[in-house]
Coordinates of C-alpha atoms in Angstrom, one line a residue:
M1196 CA -37.1 40.4 21.6
P1197 CA -33.4 38.2 22.3
H1198 CA -32.8 37.6 25.5
Q1199 CA -30.0 39.2 27.2
P1200 CA -26.6 37.3 28.4
L1201 CA -27.1 36.5 32.5
N1202 CA -23.8 38.6 33.6
R1203 CA -25.8 41.6 32.5
T1204 CA -26.8 41.1 36.4
Q1205 CA -25.1 38.7 37.7
D1206 CA -21.7 38.5 38.0
F1207 CA -19.1 36.2 38.1
D1208 CA -17.8 34.8 41.0
R1209 CA -14.2 35.4 40.5
W1210 CA -11.0 33.4 42.4
P1211 CA -8.6 35.6 44.4
A1212 CA -5.6 35.2 43.2
L1213 CA -3.4 32.2 43.7
S1214 CA 0.5 32.6 43.8
P1215 CA -0.3 37.0 42.3
G1216 CA 2.7 38.6 40.3
R1217 CA 4.1 35.2 39.4
W1218 CA 1.4 32.8 38.1
L1219 CA -1.9 33.7 35.7
D1220 CA -4.4 30.6 36.6
F1221 CA -6.9 30.4 33.9
N1222 CA -8.8 28.2 31.6
P1223 CA -10.0 25.5 34.4
T1224 CA -12.1 22.5 33.8
L1225 CA -13.9 20.2 36.2
V1226 CA -13.8 16.6 37.6
Q1227 CA -16.3 15.4 40.2
L1228 CA -14.5 12.2 42.4
P1229 CA -16.1 9.3 43.1
A1230 CA -17.5 8.1 46.8
E1231 CA -14.6 6.0 46.9
Q1232 CA -12.2 8.1 46.2
G1233 CA -14.3 10.7 48.8
G1234 CA -16.5 12.3 46.3
G1235 CA -14.8 15.7 46.6
R1236 CA -13.9 17.2 43.7
L1237 CA -10.7 18.2 41.1
A1238 CA -10.3 21.4 39.7
I1239 CA -7.8 21.3 37.0
I1240 CA -6.0 24.7 35.4
R1241 CA -4.1 25.9 33.2
R1242 CA -0.9 27.9 34.7
D1243 CA 1.3 30.7 33.1
R1244 CA 4.0 32.2 34.6
Y1245 CA 4.0 35.8 34.7
P1246 CA 4.4 37.6 32.4
P1247 CA 3.1 35.4 29.8
Q1248 CA 5.0 33.9 26.7
P1249 CA 1.9 32.1 24.2
G1250 CA 2.2 28.6 24.0
R1251 CA 4.4 27.6 27.9
G1252 CA 1.5 26.4 29.9
T1253 CA 1.2 24.2 32.4
L1254 CA -1.4 22.2 33.8
W1255 CA -2.4 22.4 38.2
W1256 CA -4.8 20.5 39.9
L1257 CA -6.5 21.4 43.0
P1258 CA -9.6 20.6 45.3
V1259 CA -12.3 23.2 45.1
D1260 CA -15.1 23.3 47.5
E1261 CA -19.3 22.7 46.9
H1262 CA -19.0 26.7 45.3
L1263 CA -16.2 25.7 42.6
R1264 CA -14.0 27.7 45.1
P1265 CA -10.6 27.0 45.9
A1266 CA -9.8 24.8 48.8
G1267 CA -6.6 23.7 49.1
E1268 CA -3.1 24.1 47.4
A1269 CA -2.1 23.8 43.6
A1270 CA -0.2 20.6 42.7
L1271 CA 1.7 20.1 39.1
L1272 CA 0.1 18.2 37.2
L1273 CA 1.5 18.4 34.1
G1274 CA 4.8 20.4 33.0
R1275 CA 3.4 21.1 29.5
G1276 CA -0.2 22.0 28.4
E1277 CA -3.3 23.9 27.7
D1278 CA -7.1 24.4 28.4
P1279 CA -7.8 20.5 30.1
R1280 CA -10.9 18.8 29.6
A1281 CA -11.5 16.0 31.8
L1282 CA -13.7 12.7 33.3
V1283 CA -12.9 9.9 35.8
L1284 CA -14.0 6.4 33.7
G1285 CA -13.5 2.8 35.3
G1286 CA -11.5 4.7 37.9
R1287 CA -9.3 6.5 36.1
L1288 CA -8.4 10.5 35.5
L1289 CA -8.6 11.3 31.9
V1290 CA -7.0 14.2 31.3
F1291 CA -7.9 15.7 27.7
Y1292 CA -5.4 18.4 26.8
C1293 CA -3.8 20.7 23.8
V1294 CA 0.4 21.2 23.4
I1295 CA 1.9 23.9 21.2
D1296 CA 3.8 22.1 18.7
R1297 CA 7.4 24.1 17.9
D1298 CA 10.1 23.2 15.6
D1299 CA 13.2 22.9 15.4
E1300 CA 14.2 26.5 15.6
D1301 CA 11.4 27.0 18.6
A1302 CA 9.1 28.1 16.1
V1303 CA 5.2 27.4 16.7
C1304 CA 4.1 24.5 14.0
G1305 CA 0.7 23.7 15.1
S1306 CA -0.7 22.2 17.7
T1307 CA -1.7 18.3 19.5
M1308 CA -4.6 16.6 21.1
M1309 CA -2.7 14.9 24.3
L1310 CA -5.0 12.6 27.0
A1311 CA -2.9 11.7 30.2
E1312 CA -4.8 9.0 32.2
F1313 CA -3.8 9.0 36.4
A1314 CA -4.5 7.0 39.3
L1315 CA -6.7 7.6 41.5
D1316 CA -5.6 7.6 45.4
G1317 CA -7.8 9.5 47.9
G1318 CA -8.0 11.7 45.7
R1319 CA -4.8 13.0 44.5
P1320 CA -3.5 11.6 40.7
T1321 CA -0.4 9.4 39.7
L1322 CA 0.2 9.7 36.4
L1323 CA 0.6 6.7 34.3
Q1324 CA 0.1 7.4 30.8
V1325 CA 0.1 9.8 28.1
F1326 CA -0.6 9.7 24.6
A1327 CA -0.4 11.8 21.5
L1328 CA -4.1 11.9 19.2
P1329 CA -3.4 11.4 16.0
K1330 CA -4.4 14.8 13.7
N1331 CA -7.1 15.2 11.6
P1332 CA -8.6 12.3 12.2
L1333 CA -11.4 12.5 10.1
Q1334 CA -9.4 14.1 7.4
L1335 CA -11.9 17.2 6.9
A1336 CA -8.7 19.2 5.9
R1337 CA -6.8 19.4 3.3
P1338 CA -2.5 19.4 3.4
G1339 CA -1.3 23.1 3.8
E1340 CA -4.9 24.1 5.6
R1341 CA -4.4 25.3 9.6
G1342 CA -6.9 22.5 10.6
A1343 CA -4.2 19.9 9.2
I1344 CA -1.5 20.6 12.2
W1345 CA -4.3 23.1 14.6
E1346 CA -6.2 20.2 17.3
K1347 CA -7.5 21.4 20.0
N1348 CA -10.8 22.3 22.1
W1349 CA -11.6 18.0 21.8
V1350 CA -14.5 17.7 24.0
P1351 CA -15.1 14.5 26.1
F1352 CA -18.2 12.5 27.7
E1353 CA -18.8 8.9 28.5
I1354 CA -20.0 6.3 26.8
S1355 CA -18.9 3.0 28.8
P1356 CA -16.5 2.7 31.6
T1357 CA -13.7 1.9 28.4
Q1358 CA -15.1 4.5 25.6
V1359 CA -14.9 7.8 25.5
G1360 CA -16.7 10.3 23.5
L1361 CA -15.6 12.9 21.5
I1362 CA -17.5 16.4 20.4
Y1363 CA -14.5 17.0 17.9
S1364 CA -16.5 19.8 16.2
H1365 CA -19.9 21.9 16.6
D1366 CA -20.1 23.5 13.1
P1367 CA -20.4 21.1 11.4
W1368 CA -20.9 18.7 13.9
H1369 CA -18.7 15.4 14.5
V1370 CA -18.8 13.1 17.6
I1371 CA -15.6 10.3 17.8
A1372 CA -14.9 7.1 20.0
L1373 CA -12.5 6.3 21.5
D1374 CA -11.7 3.2 22.9
C1375 CA -9.6 3.9 26.1
D1376 CA -9.8 0.3 27.4
P1377 CA -6.5 0.1 29.8
T1378 CA -6.0 -3.6 29.2
R1379 CA -4.4 -2.3 25.5
D1380 CA -1.7 -0.4 24.7
A1381 CA -2.9 2.2 22.5
R1382 CA -5.7 4.6 22.0
R1383 CA -7.8 4.1 18.7
F1384 CA -10.8 6.1 17.5
A1385 CA -13.3 3.1 17.3
A1386 CA -16.7 5.1 15.3
H1387 CA -17.6 8.1 14.3
H1388 CA -21.0 10.0 14.4
P1389 CA -21.9 13.2 12.6
G1390 CA -24.7 15.3 12.6
P1391 CA -26.0 18.1 11.0
V1392 CA -24.3 21.7 11.1
L1393 CA -24.2 23.0 14.7
S1394 CA -24.1 27.2 14.2
W1395 CA -25.3 30.5 15.7
R1396 CA -24.3 34.0 14.8
H1397 CA -22.1 35.2 17.7
G1398 CA -19.0 33.4 15.0
H1399 CA -17.4 29.5 15.6
I1400 CA -18.8 27.3 18.2
R1401 CA -16.0 25.9 19.9
G1402 CA -15.3 23.3 22.5
G1403 CA -16.8 23.8 26.1
T1404 CA -18.0 21.6 29.0
P1405 CA -17.5 18.1 29.4
P1406 CA -21.4 17.4 29.0
L1407 CA -23.9 16.4 32.2
P1408 CA -26.6 15.0 32.0
Y1409 CA -30.1 17.5 31.5
G1410 CA -32.6 17.5 33.6
A1411 CA -35.1 18.0 31.5
A1412 CA -34.5 14.8 29.3
G1413 CA -34.1 12.8 32.0
D1414 CA -30.8 10.5 31.0
E1415 CA -31.3 10.7 27.4
Q1416 CA -29.4 14.3 26.5
L1417 CA -26.8 15.4 27.4
I1418 CA -25.8 19.4 28.2
T1419 CA -22.2 21.4 26.8
F1420 CA -21.8 24.8 27.0
F1421 CA -19.7 25.8 24.6
H1422 CA -17.4 29.1 23.6
S1423 CA -17.2 31.3 20.6
S1424 CA -15.2 34.5 19.5
V1425 CA -16.9 37.3 17.1
V1426 CA -14.9 40.4 16.4
V1427 CA -17.0 43.1 18.0
G1428 CA -16.1 46.7 17.8
S1429 CA -12.5 46.8 17.8
R1430 CA -12.0 43.2 19.2
K1431 CA -13.1 39.9 19.4
V1432 CA -15.4 39.3 21.8
Y1433 CA -16.0 35.7 23.3
A1434 CA -19.5 34.1 24.7
V1435 CA -21.4 31.6 25.5
G1436 CA -23.8 29.0 24.6
A1437 CA -25.6 25.5 25.3
C1438 CA -27.0 22.7 23.2
C1439 CA -27.9 19.5 23.7
F1440 CA -27.4 16.1 22.3
D1441 CA -28.2 12.3 22.9
R1442 CA -26.3 10.5 25.2
T1443 CA -26.7 7.5 22.8
A1444 CA -25.1 6.8 19.4
P1445 CA -25.7 8.5 16.8
H1446 CA -25.0 11.6 19.5
L1447 CA -27.7 13.7 17.7
P1448 CA -27.2 17.5 18.6
R1449 CA -31.3 18.5 19.4
A1450 CA -31.7 22.1 21.2
I1451 CA -29.4 25.1 21.0
T1452 CA -29.2 28.9 22.9
R1453 CA -30.1 30.9 19.9
G1454 CA -28.4 34.3 22.2
P1455 CA -25.3 34.3 24.6
L1456 CA -25.6 33.2 28.2
L1457 CA -22.8 34.7 28.9
L1458 CA -20.7 37.4 27.0
A1459 CA -16.7 38.7 28.0
P1460 CA -16.9 42.3 29.0
Y1461 CA -15.3 45.0 26.3
N1462 CA -14.3 46.7 29.2
S1463 CA -11.5 44.1 29.8
G1464 CA -9.5 42.2 27.7
A1465 CA -6.7 39.4 28.3
H1466 CA -3.9 42.3 28.0
R1467 CA -4.4 43.5 31.9
F1468 CA -2.7 40.3 31.9
G1469 CA 0.1 41.6 29.8
W1470 CA -1.6 39.3 26.8
P1471 CA 0.0 40.7 23.6
F1472 CA -4.3 40.6 22.5
A1473 CA -7.0 42.7 23.5
G1474 CA -9.7 40.0 23.1
S1475 CA -12.3 40.4 25.9
V1476 CA -12.3 36.3 26.3
V1477 CA -14.9 34.1 28.9
F1478 CA -13.9 30.5 28.1
P1479 CA -15.8 27.6 30.1
L1480 CA -14.6 24.0 31.0
G1481 CA -16.0 22.4 33.9
A1482 CA -19.4 22.4 35.2
Q1483 CA -22.0 20.8 37.5
C1484 CA -25.5 20.7 38.1
E1485 CA -26.6 21.7 41.7
D1486 CA -30.3 21.8 42.5
A1487 CA -30.7 25.5 41.1
G1488 CA -29.2 24.8 37.7
Y1489 CA -25.3 24.5 36.2
R1490 CA -22.5 26.3 37.8
L1491 CA -19.7 26.7 35.1
L1492 CA -16.3 27.5 35.7
S1493 CA -14.2 29.1 33.2
G1494 CA -11.5 31.4 32.3
L1495 CA -11.5 35.0 31.9
D1496 CA -9.6 36.9 29.9
D1497 CA -6.6 34.4 29.7
G1498 CA -6.0 35.4 33.8
E1499 CA -8.1 34.6 36.1
V1500 CA -11.0 31.8 37.2
A1501 CA -14.6 32.5 37.7
S1502 CA -17.8 30.3 38.2
F1503 CA -21.1 31.7 37.1
L1504 CA -24.6 29.7 38.0
V1505 CA -26.9 29.0 35.5
R1506 CA -30.1 28.5 36.9
H1507 CA -32.5 25.3 35.3
D1508 CA -35.6 28.2 33.8
Q1509 CA -33.0 30.6 32.3
L1510 CA -31.5 27.9 30.5
A1511 CA -34.8 25.9 29.6
E1512 CA -36.6 29.4 28.2
R1513 CA -33.6 29.5 25.9
L1514 CA -32.8 26.8 24.4
D1515 CA -34.5 26.4 20.7
P1516 CA -35.1 23.1 19.1
L1517 CA -32.5 22.6 16.5
D1518 CA -35.3 22.2 13.7
A1519 CA -37.0 25.7 15.5
V1520 CA -33.7 27.6 15.0
P1521 CA -34.0 29.8 11.7
R1522 CA -31.0 29.5 8.8
A1523 CA -32.5 32.0 6.4
T1524 CA -29.8 32.3 3.1
W1525 CA -30.3 34.4 -0.2
S1526 CA -28.6 35.2 -2.8
D1527 CA -28.7 35.8 -6.4
A1528 CA -26.5 36.9 -9.6
D1529 CA -26.7 40.5 -8.6
E1530 CA -26.5 40.2 -4.8
T1531 CA -24.5 39.1 -1.7
S1532 CA -25.8 38.3 1.3
W1533 CA -25.2 38.0 5.4
S1534 CA -27.3 35.3 7.4
A1535 CA -25.6 33.2 9.9
N1536 CA -28.4 32.1 11.0
G1537 CA -29.6 36.0 11.9
P1538 CA -30.4 38.6 9.0
V1539 CA -30.4 38.5 5.5
L1540 CA -28.3 41.6 4.8
L1541 CA -28.0 42.1 1.4
R1542 CA -25.6 44.2 -1.0
P1543 CA -25.4 44.7 -4.6
R1544 CA -22.5 44.0 -6.0
S1545 CA -20.5 44.6 -2.9
A1546 CA -18.4 43.2 -0.6
L1547 CA -20.0 42.4 3.0
P1548 CA -19.7 45.4 5.3
A1549 CA -16.8 44.1 7.7
A1550 CA -16.8 47.3 9.8
E1551 CA -20.7 48.1 10.0
L1552 CA -21.1 44.6 11.1
A1553 CA -18.7 44.8 13.8
Q1554 CA -19.7 48.4 14.5
S1555 CA -23.9 46.8 14.9
R1556 CA -22.8 44.1 16.8
F1557 CA -21.3 46.6 19.7
L1558 CA -24.7 48.3 19.6
A1559 CA -26.4 45.4 20.1
C1560 CA -24.2 43.7 23.1
L1561 CA -24.4 47.5 24.7
I1562 CA -28.0 48.0 24.3
G1563 CA -29.6 44.2 24.4
S1564 CA -32.9 45.8 23.7
G1565 CA -34.8 49.2 23.7
R1566 CA -38.3 50.5 21.8
C1567 CA -37.0 52.8 19.0
F1568 CA -34.2 52.9 17.5
V1569 CA -33.5 56.2 15.0
D1570 CA -30.8 55.6 12.0
W1571 CA -30.2 59.1 10.8
G1572 CA -28.0 58.5 7.5
A1573 CA -28.9 54.9 7.0
G1574 CA -26.7 54.4 3.9
E1575 CA -27.9 50.0 3.3
G1576 CA -29.3 49.7 6.6
T1577 CA -26.7 47.9 7.2
A1578 CA -26.9 48.4 11.5
S1579 CA -31.1 49.0 10.8
V1580 CA -31.9 44.8 10.0
L1581 CA -29.1 43.9 12.2
L1582 CA -30.3 45.5 15.0
A1583 CA -34.2 45.2 14.9
E1584 CA -34.9 42.3 16.5
R1585 CA -33.5 44.2 19.2
F1586 CA -36.2 46.8 18.9
A1587 CA -40.2 47.3 18.5
R1588 CA -39.6 50.4 16.7
V1589 CA -36.8 51.1 13.8
L1590 CA -36.8 54.0 11.2
A1591 CA -33.8 54.1 8.7
Y1592 CA -33.9 57.5 7.4
D1593 CA -32.1 58.3 4.1
A1594 CA -32.0 60.7 1.0
A1595 CA -31.0 58.8 -1.4
A1596 CA -33.7 56.8 -3.7
Q1597 CA -31.8 53.8 -4.2
H1598 CA -30.8 53.4 -0.1
Q1599 CA -34.4 52.9 0.7
R1600 CA -35.6 50.8 -1.5
L1601 CA -32.8 48.3 -0.9
I1602 CA -33.4 48.7 2.7
E1603 CA -37.6 48.5 2.4
R1604 CA -36.1 45.2 0.4
Q1605 CA -34.4 43.9 3.0
A1606 CA -37.0 44.8 5.3
L1607 CA -39.6 42.2 3.3
V1608 CA -36.5 39.4 2.7
N1609 CA -36.5 39.7 6.5
G1610 CA -40.2 40.0 8.0
L1611 CA -39.1 43.2 9.7
A1612 CA -42.3 44.5 9.6
H1613 CA -41.8 47.1 11.7
L1614 CA -38.9 48.8 10.0
Q1615 CA -39.5 51.6 8.3
V1616 CA -38.1 53.9 5.7
R1617 CA -38.6 57.7 5.6
A1618 CA -36.5 60.9 3.7
P1619 CA -34.7 62.4 6.7
G1620 CA -36.8 66.3 7.1
A1621 CA -35.0 69.3 7.4
T1622 CA -34.0 68.6 11.3
I1623 CA -34.5 65.0 13.5
D1624 CA -36.6 67.2 16.2
Q1625 CA -39.5 68.1 13.5
E1626 CA -40.2 64.6 13.0
G1627 CA -41.8 64.3 16.1
L1628 CA -40.1 61.2 17.4
D1629 CA -40.4 59.8 21.1
A1630 CA -39.4 56.6 22.6
V1631 CA -36.0 56.4 21.1
D1632 CA -33.3 54.7 22.8
L1633 CA -30.6 54.5 20.6
L1634 CA -29.9 56.8 17.7
R1635 CA -27.1 56.7 15.3
I1636 CA -26.1 59.4 12.5
D1637 CA -23.8 58.9 9.8
M1638 CA -24.1 62.4 9.0
P1639 CA -20.2 63.6 9.5
A1640 CA -20.0 66.5 7.0
C1641 CA -22.8 68.3 8.9
L1642 CA -23.0 66.6 12.4
L1643 CA -22.9 69.5 14.7
E1644 CA -26.3 71.1 12.9
T1645 CA -27.8 67.3 13.4
L1646 CA -27.2 67.3 16.9
L1647 CA -28.6 70.7 17.0
G1648 CA -31.7 69.6 15.3
A1649 CA -31.8 66.7 17.8
G1650 CA -31.2 69.2 21.0
S1651 CA -35.5 68.3 22.0
L1652 CA -35.2 64.8 21.4
L1653 CA -32.0 63.8 23.2
Q1654 CA -33.6 65.9 26.5
R1655 CA -36.7 64.2 26.4
C1656 CA -35.9 60.9 25.2
R1657 CA -31.8 60.4 26.8
P1658 CA -31.0 58.5 23.7
V1659 CA -27.4 56.5 23.7
L1660 CA -25.8 57.9 20.8
F1661 CA -23.8 56.0 17.9
V1662 CA -21.9 59.4 15.5
Q1663 CA -19.7 59.3 13.2
L1664 CA -17.7 61.8 12.9
A1665 CA -15.9 64.5 10.1
A1666 CA -12.7 63.8 8.7
D1667 CA -11.2 67.3 10.1
P1668 CA -10.3 67.1 13.8
A1669 CA -10.8 70.5 14.3
L1670 CA -14.4 69.7 13.8
D1671 CA -14.2 67.1 16.6
D1672 CA -13.9 69.8 20.2
P1673 CA -17.2 71.5 18.8
V1674 CA -19.1 68.6 19.2
L1675 CA -17.8 67.2 21.7
A1676 CA -18.3 69.5 23.9
W1677 CA -21.7 70.3 22.8
L1678 CA -22.2 66.7 24.0
D1679 CA -20.7 67.4 27.8
A1680 CA -23.2 70.3 27.7
Q1681 CA -26.2 68.0 26.9
R1682 CA -24.7 65.9 30.0
Y1683 CA -23.5 62.9 27.8
Q1684 CA -20.5 61.5 28.6
S1685 CA -18.4 60.9 24.9
Q1686 CA -16.1 57.9 24.0
R1687 CA -14.4 57.2 20.9
L1688 CA -14.9 53.2 19.2
E1689 CA -11.2 52.9 19.8
V1690 CA -8.8 52.1 16.9
H1691 CA -10.6 50.4 14.1
H1692 CA -13.7 53.1 14.0
P1693 CA -11.7 56.0 15.4
N1694 CA -14.1 58.3 13.9
W1695 CA -17.5 57.0 15.0
L1696 CA -18.2 58.4 19.0
L1697 CA -20.3 56.8 21.4
A1698 CA -22.2 58.8 23.8
L1699 CA -24.0 57.8 27.4
P1700 CA -26.4 59.6 28.9
Q1701 CA -24.4 60.5 31.9
E1702 CA -27.3 60.0 34.7
R1703 CA -27.2 56.2 33.4
R1704 CA -23.7 55.5 32.7
E1705 CA -23.7 52.4 35.8
A1706 CA -26.5 50.5 33.1
W1707 CA -23.8 50.0 31.1
R1708 CA -20.4 49.2 32.7
W1709 CA -20.9 45.2 33.4
W1710 CA -20.0 45.4 29.6
Y1711 CA -18.2 49.1 28.5

């Protein structure tokens, strides 16, 4: 079974608001000061005035304690900038950040990575100089493509007292060496180290925390905690993972977490801070190594700062060697497929099912894992296949013979011996099922009758229900009333999936409040 996100059982340690109602404080990085500067810690945070206006961020600094909580007042560092990452190099503080570019009419037209260098006097930064770094430095994007004008999330680490490595991209892997010799007037790229594709099934990997030594590999490897996002249910949900790579050139990646270490709660979102979108965000930009593990410093929902301790044992059991992470693919002249480091989905002569993928991701995040999943009205088997790794047993019921054959083939392709395909009987209860933790019903025309035929199973197993409602709203009330009588709390899955209803057993509702 996949490992569960760590924040399923352990909450974030949130900062108190530094200036409630005036500023939003989020997306912090962390700097450990050298002994000659007092050996303390500085956080550099993004601050946006409230209510926020996209692209108007500023950067501030403040001291933090050993638990990465505020230990002083915030002071302005740069009047323009977003999403910083920083390190101390040769006695200087180097801050890498991005600015949002605007044209003569003040319209957004891209973003630029910047480098600001500071002297440190007793731990207080004094600005020395600022450099704009070239866009599209590896010419990976063609003119007119987004990557040619947008640059964000470069992740710095020390190579030598005058040279910084920058993780420019994780997928595919690219590290650029930047010459930061203070005796030179310019900052120029000195080397480029490409590597393999580094991807996972939770969205395109983007930058995270400045790398730290990885304890299990001594001084040979560094570890960074990255972020990604993917559509889950009706919104983008951010996840946090980690990867290890060689400290020395060519800095090749060696291991990655296959599943999320942290998952942004779906029951939250950036809209609560006045942003014009409802994405659920966790965004790590700083970390420190402690005796117990790595403490991450992150932004939440573009409006607050929080830390989270990832213990060494939790990390070690989740990191897989890069060559051990499966990269399944499948295609031929008559079929399309979907993989992204996960199960293959076969779709004869049709587009990939974006809505079904988003729904299945939602159920995977909510459920985590379980004993038995019953997919009643399984169709082409999207949910059955995508959720199969999370259950000890999966039963896919569909009356159409072509669907049964397709699901059987998908089970064979993906090695899912525990996924069984059946033709549905008259009622669910007549199947004599037990230990069911998730029941999905895609039978909108006869939903109430199908639920009535599952009454015994619902009382015996108390599964989570995910059901499609009929197109006629007049038929909803009897379904909702019946579920309420069975002590289920029901809620639609928001605007993009209005005909789908999630129903949770009332007596176990608290088990899901960490996320939904």
